[in-house]
Amino acid sequence: MLNLFRALWYCLVRNRALWGFLILFAVIMVWDMVSLGQNYYGQEGFRNIPPIYYEGVTVTLDPEGYLGEGGVVYFLVLLALVFVAVFFAEEFRAGTCRSLMAGPSSRRDFALALAVTVALLTMLFVLVGLVAVYAVIPRFPLLDVGLPTGRTLRWALQLVLIVEVYGLLTVAVAAATKRPAPTVAAMLLLATGQVEVLLTNLYVIATQLGAVAGLPELPAATDVSSAFFETAAMVPTWLPAAQLQWMMGEGCTPMAGDIASVALLAAGALGVVVLVTRRRAL
C-alpha cells in the first residue's frame, strides 16, 4: 500500500491544478479574514468599546471558528472534491490507475492508498487555510488567533472523514465512468447534500407507504441548506451533510458519536471503491 500511496501522491503533487486550487483557497481565506477583521473594527465587534480603550483589548478566534463560520468550510470541501473528481477521472481514463493495480498489490491496498491520499489532501487544504490566516491576522491588532487544541483536532478529523465519504464515492464514479463530466456531476450532488436529501425523502415515502410493515420512523434530523442552493431540507443528523452544516456553527465540537457515525460511512465508501475497482475492465 505504501508504494501505491507514494505513486498516487507523486502524480498528485505534479499536477499543476492542485496548486491552483490551493492558491484559490488561500485567496478565499485571506478575503474572509480581511472581511472579518474589518467587521470587528467596525460596528460589530467593538461598538461598545471607546477607541481610547482599544489598547490591550483582543478577540481570540478559534481555528475551527474561522474555518467553519462564514461558509469557508464549504469552499474547502468543494475545492478538494472538484480536484479529486477531475484528477482521478483523468487518471482512470489514461490508464494510470489500472497500471498501479496491475502490480502485486491488491485492489484493497489501492483503495486504502486512495483513502490516505484523500485524507492528506484535505489536511493540506486545512494547512493552507491556517497559513493564510496567520499571514493576515497581524494586520488587525485587536484580533488574535488561538492555537489548535484537542477540540480543533476533533473538528479537523470530522472534516477529513466527511471529505473521505464524498471523495471515495467520487473516485468510485470515476473508476466506473472514466469520464470527468459525470464524475464532477456526481461529486456536486454528493458535496451539496442532494443525494442525502433524495435518500431521506425516499425513506420517508417508504415509511409512510409501508407503515403497516413496521418500518422505523426517520431518526433525529436537522435542516441542511447548502451554500450553493437556497433550498433547505431535513436529513438525519448522522449523515455528512448534516454534520457539515453543524460544523459551520459557532462553538461546534464534534463528539465521539458524531465522529464514529461518519467513520462508519467512510468505511462503507471504501468498500464501494474496492467493489468497483474489482472490475477487470478498468
Coordinates of C-alpha atoms in Angstrom, one line a residue:
M1 CA 0.0 0.0 0.0
L2 CA 2.8 2.4 0.8
N3 CA 4.2 2.1 -2.7
L4 CA 0.8 2.8 -4.2
F5 CA 0.4 5.8 -2.0
R6 CA 3.7 7.2 -3.0
A7 CA 2.9 6.7 -6.7
L8 CA -0.5 8.4 -6.3
W9 CA 0.9 11.3 -4.2
Y10 CA 3.7 11.8 -6.7
C11 CA 1.2 12.1 -9.6
L12 CA -0.9 14.4 -7.4
V13 CA 1.7 16.9 -6.4
R14 CA 3.0 17.1 -10.0
N15 CA -0.5 18.2 -11.1
R16 CA -0.5 22.0 -11.6
A17 CA -4.2 22.2 -11.0
L18 CA -3.6 21.2 -7.3
W19 CA -1.5 24.2 -6.7
G20 CA -4.0 26.4 -8.4
F21 CA -6.8 25.1 -6.2
L22 CA -4.6 25.7 -3.1
I23 CA -3.8 29.2 -4.1
L24 CA -7.5 29.9 -4.8
F25 CA -8.5 28.6 -1.3
A26 CA -5.7 30.7 0.2
V27 CA -7.2 33.8 -1.5
I28 CA -10.6 32.9 -0.2
M29 CA -9.3 32.6 3.3
V30 CA -7.4 35.9 3.1
W31 CA -10.5 37.7 1.8
D32 CA -12.7 36.1 4.5
M33 CA -10.2 37.1 7.3
V34 CA -9.9 40.7 6.0
S35 CA -13.7 40.9 5.9
L36 CA -13.9 39.5 9.4
G37 CA -11.2 41.9 10.7
Q38 CA -13.0 44.9 9.2
N39 CA -16.3 43.9 10.8
Y40 CA -14.6 43.7 14.2
Y41 CA -13.0 47.1 13.7
G42 CA -16.4 48.5 12.5
Q43 CA -19.7 48.4 14.2
E44 CA -20.0 44.8 15.1
G45 CA -17.1 43.7 17.3
F46 CA -16.1 46.8 19.3
R47 CA -19.1 49.0 19.0
N48 CA -19.4 49.3 22.8
I49 CA -15.7 50.0 23.4
P50 CA -14.5 53.6 23.0
P51 CA -11.5 53.9 20.7
I52 CA -9.3 55.1 23.6
Y53 CA -9.7 51.8 25.3
Y54 CA -8.8 49.6 22.3
E55 CA -5.3 49.1 23.7
G56 CA -5.0 45.8 25.3
V57 CA -8.4 44.6 24.1
T58 CA -8.3 41.5 21.8
V59 CA -10.7 39.0 20.5
T60 CA -9.4 35.4 20.2
L61 CA -10.7 33.3 17.3
D62 CA -10.5 29.5 17.5
P63 CA -9.2 27.8 14.4
E64 CA -12.4 25.7 13.9
G65 CA -14.3 29.0 14.3
Y66 CA -12.8 30.9 11.4
L67 CA -12.5 27.8 9.2
G68 CA -16.1 26.8 9.9
E69 CA -18.1 30.1 10.1
G70 CA -18.9 32.1 7.1
G71 CA -19.2 29.1 4.7
V72 CA -15.4 28.8 4.2
V73 CA -15.5 25.1 5.1
Y74 CA -17.9 24.6 2.1
F75 CA -15.4 26.0 -0.2
L76 CA -12.7 23.8 1.3
V77 CA -14.8 20.7 0.8
L78 CA -15.9 21.7 -2.7
L79 CA -12.4 22.6 -4.0
A80 CA -10.9 19.4 -2.6
L81 CA -13.6 17.3 -4.1
V82 CA -13.5 19.0 -7.5
F83 CA -9.8 18.3 -7.7
V84 CA -10.4 14.7 -6.7
A85 CA -13.1 14.3 -9.3
V86 CA -11.1 15.7 -12.2
F87 CA -7.8 14.2 -11.2
F88 CA -8.9 10.6 -10.7
A89 CA -11.3 10.7 -13.7
E90 CA -8.3 11.6 -15.9
E91 CA -6.0 9.1 -14.2
F92 CA -8.5 6.3 -14.8
R93 CA -9.1 7.3 -18.4
A94 CA -5.4 7.5 -19.0
G95 CA -4.9 4.0 -17.5
T96 CA -2.6 5.2 -14.8
C97 CA -4.7 3.7 -12.0
R98 CA -5.0 0.4 -13.9
S99 CA -1.3 0.2 -14.2
L100 CA -0.9 0.7 -10.5
M101 CA -3.4 -2.0 -9.7
A102 CA -1.7 -4.4 -12.2
G103 CA 1.2 -4.9 -9.8
P104 CA 1.5 -7.2 -6.9
S105 CA -0.7 -5.0 -4.7
S106 CA -4.4 -5.9 -4.3
R107 CA -7.3 -3.7 -5.2
R108 CA -7.9 -3.3 -1.4
D109 CA -4.4 -1.8 -1.0
F110 CA -5.2 0.6 -3.8
A111 CA -8.4 1.6 -2.1
L112 CA -6.5 2.2 1.2
A113 CA -3.9 4.2 -0.7
L114 CA -6.7 6.3 -2.2
A115 CA -8.2 6.9 1.3
V116 CA -4.9 8.1 2.7
T117 CA -4.3 10.3 -0.3
V118 CA -7.7 12.0 0.1
A119 CA -7.2 12.5 3.8
L120 CA -3.8 14.1 3.3
L121 CA -5.2 16.3 0.5
T122 CA -7.9 17.5 2.9
M123 CA -5.3 18.3 5.6
L124 CA -3.2 20.1 3.0
F125 CA -6.1 22.4 2.3
V126 CA -6.6 23.0 6.0
L127 CA -2.9 23.8 6.4
V128 CA -3.1 26.3 3.6
G129 CA -6.0 27.9 5.3
L130 CA -4.2 28.2 8.6
V131 CA -1.1 29.7 6.9
A132 CA -3.3 32.3 5.1
V133 CA -5.0 33.2 8.4
Y134 CA -1.7 33.6 10.3
A135 CA -0.4 35.7 7.5
V136 CA -3.3 38.2 7.6
I137 CA -4.1 38.4 11.3
P138 CA -1.1 40.8 12.1
R139 CA -2.9 43.5 10.2
F140 CA -5.6 43.6 12.9
P141 CA -4.0 44.0 16.3
L142 CA -7.4 43.7 18.1
L143 CA -7.7 40.1 16.7
D144 CA -5.8 37.1 17.8
V145 CA -5.9 33.5 16.6
G146 CA -5.8 30.7 19.1
L147 CA -3.5 27.7 18.6
P148 CA -5.0 24.4 17.6
T149 CA -6.4 22.4 20.6
G150 CA -7.9 19.0 21.1
R151 CA -11.3 20.5 20.1
T152 CA -9.6 21.7 16.9
L153 CA -8.2 18.2 16.2
R154 CA -11.7 16.6 16.6
W155 CA -13.1 19.2 14.2
A156 CA -10.4 18.5 11.7
L157 CA -10.9 14.8 12.0
Q158 CA -14.6 15.1 11.4
L159 CA -13.9 17.3 8.3
V160 CA -11.4 14.7 6.9
L161 CA -13.9 11.9 7.4
I162 CA -16.7 13.9 5.6
V163 CA -14.4 14.5 2.6
E164 CA -13.4 10.8 2.7
V165 CA -17.0 9.8 2.3
Y166 CA -17.7 12.1 -0.6
G167 CA -14.2 11.7 -2.1
L168 CA -14.1 7.9 -2.1
L169 CA -17.6 7.7 -3.6
T170 CA -16.5 10.2 -6.3
V171 CA -13.5 8.0 -7.1
A172 CA -15.8 5.1 -7.4
V173 CA -17.8 7.0 -10.0
A174 CA -14.5 8.0 -11.8
A175 CA -13.5 4.3 -11.9
A176 CA -16.8 3.3 -13.3
T177 CA -17.2 6.0 -15.9
K178 CA -13.6 7.1 -16.6
R179 CA -15.0 10.5 -17.7
P180 CA -14.6 13.9 -15.9
A181 CA -18.1 15.2 -16.7
P182 CA -20.2 12.5 -15.0
T183 CA -17.7 12.3 -12.2
V184 CA -17.9 16.1 -11.5
A185 CA -21.7 15.9 -11.7
A186 CA -21.8 13.1 -9.2
M187 CA -19.4 14.9 -6.9
L188 CA -21.6 18.1 -6.9
L189 CA -24.6 16.1 -6.0
L190 CA -22.7 14.5 -3.1
A191 CA -20.9 17.6 -1.9
T192 CA -24.1 19.7 -1.8
G193 CA -26.0 17.1 0.1
Q194 CA -28.6 16.5 -2.6
V195 CA -28.0 12.7 -2.6
E196 CA -28.7 12.5 1.1
V197 CA -31.8 14.7 0.7
L198 CA -33.1 12.4 -2.0
L199 CA -32.4 9.2 0.0
T200 CA -34.1 10.8 3.1
N201 CA -37.2 11.7 1.1
L202 CA -37.4 8.2 -0.4
Y203 CA -37.1 6.7 3.0
V204 CA -39.8 8.9 4.4
I205 CA -42.1 7.9 1.5
A206 CA -41.3 4.2 2.0
T207 CA -42.0 4.7 5.7
Q208 CA -45.4 6.2 5.0
L209 CA -46.3 3.6 2.4
G210 CA -45.1 0.7 4.4
A211 CA -46.1 1.8 7.9
V212 CA -48.0 -1.4 8.3
A213 CA -44.8 -3.4 7.8
G214 CA -43.2 -1.8 10.8
L215 CA -40.6 0.4 9.2
P216 CA -38.9 2.6 11.8
E217 CA -39.6 6.3 11.6
L218 CA -37.0 8.8 10.5
P219 CA -34.5 9.4 13.3
A220 CA -33.4 12.8 14.6
A221 CA -32.9 15.1 11.6
T222 CA -31.7 18.6 11.0
D223 CA -32.2 21.3 8.4
V224 CA -29.5 21.3 5.7
S225 CA -29.1 24.4 3.4
S226 CA -26.2 24.2 1.0
A227 CA -24.1 27.2 0.4
F228 CA -24.8 26.8 -3.3
F229 CA -28.6 26.1 -3.0
E230 CA -31.1 28.3 -1.2
T231 CA -33.5 25.4 -0.5
A232 CA -33.3 23.6 2.8
A233 CA -34.3 20.0 3.6
M234 CA -34.2 17.6 6.5
V235 CA -31.7 14.9 6.7
P236 CA -30.7 12.6 9.7
T237 CA -28.1 14.2 11.9
W238 CA -25.6 11.4 11.5
L239 CA -25.2 12.0 7.7
P240 CA -22.2 14.0 6.4
A241 CA -24.4 16.8 5.0
A242 CA -26.0 17.5 8.5
Q243 CA -22.6 17.2 10.2
L244 CA -21.0 19.7 7.7
Q245 CA -23.9 22.1 8.3
W246 CA -23.4 21.8 12.1
M247 CA -19.6 22.4 11.7
M248 CA -20.3 25.8 10.3
G249 CA -21.9 26.9 13.6
E250 CA -20.2 28.7 16.4
G251 CA -18.9 26.5 19.2
C252 CA -19.1 23.3 17.2
T253 CA -17.4 20.4 19.0
P254 CA -17.8 17.0 17.4
M255 CA -18.2 14.2 19.9
A256 CA -17.2 10.6 19.7
G257 CA -20.6 9.6 18.4
D258 CA -20.5 12.1 15.6
I259 CA -17.1 11.0 14.5
A260 CA -18.0 7.3 14.7
S261 CA -21.1 7.6 12.5
V262 CA -19.1 9.4 9.7
A263 CA -16.2 7.0 10.2
L264 CA -18.6 4.1 9.5
L265 CA -19.9 5.8 6.4
A266 CA -16.2 6.3 5.3
A267 CA -15.6 2.6 5.7
G268 CA -18.6 1.9 3.6
A269 CA -17.4 4.2 0.9
L270 CA -14.1 2.4 1.0
G271 CA -15.9 -0.9 0.5
V272 CA -17.7 0.6 -2.6
V273 CA -14.3 1.6 -4.1
V274 CA -13.0 -1.9 -3.5
L275 CA -16.0 -3.4 -5.2
V276 CA -15.9 -1.0 -8.2
T277 CA -12.1 -1.5 -8.8
R278 CA -12.5 -5.2 -8.9
R279 CA -13.8 -4.9 -12.5
R280 CA -11.2 -6.3 -14.9
A281 CA -12.2 -3.7 -17.5
L282 CA -10.7 -0.9 -15.5

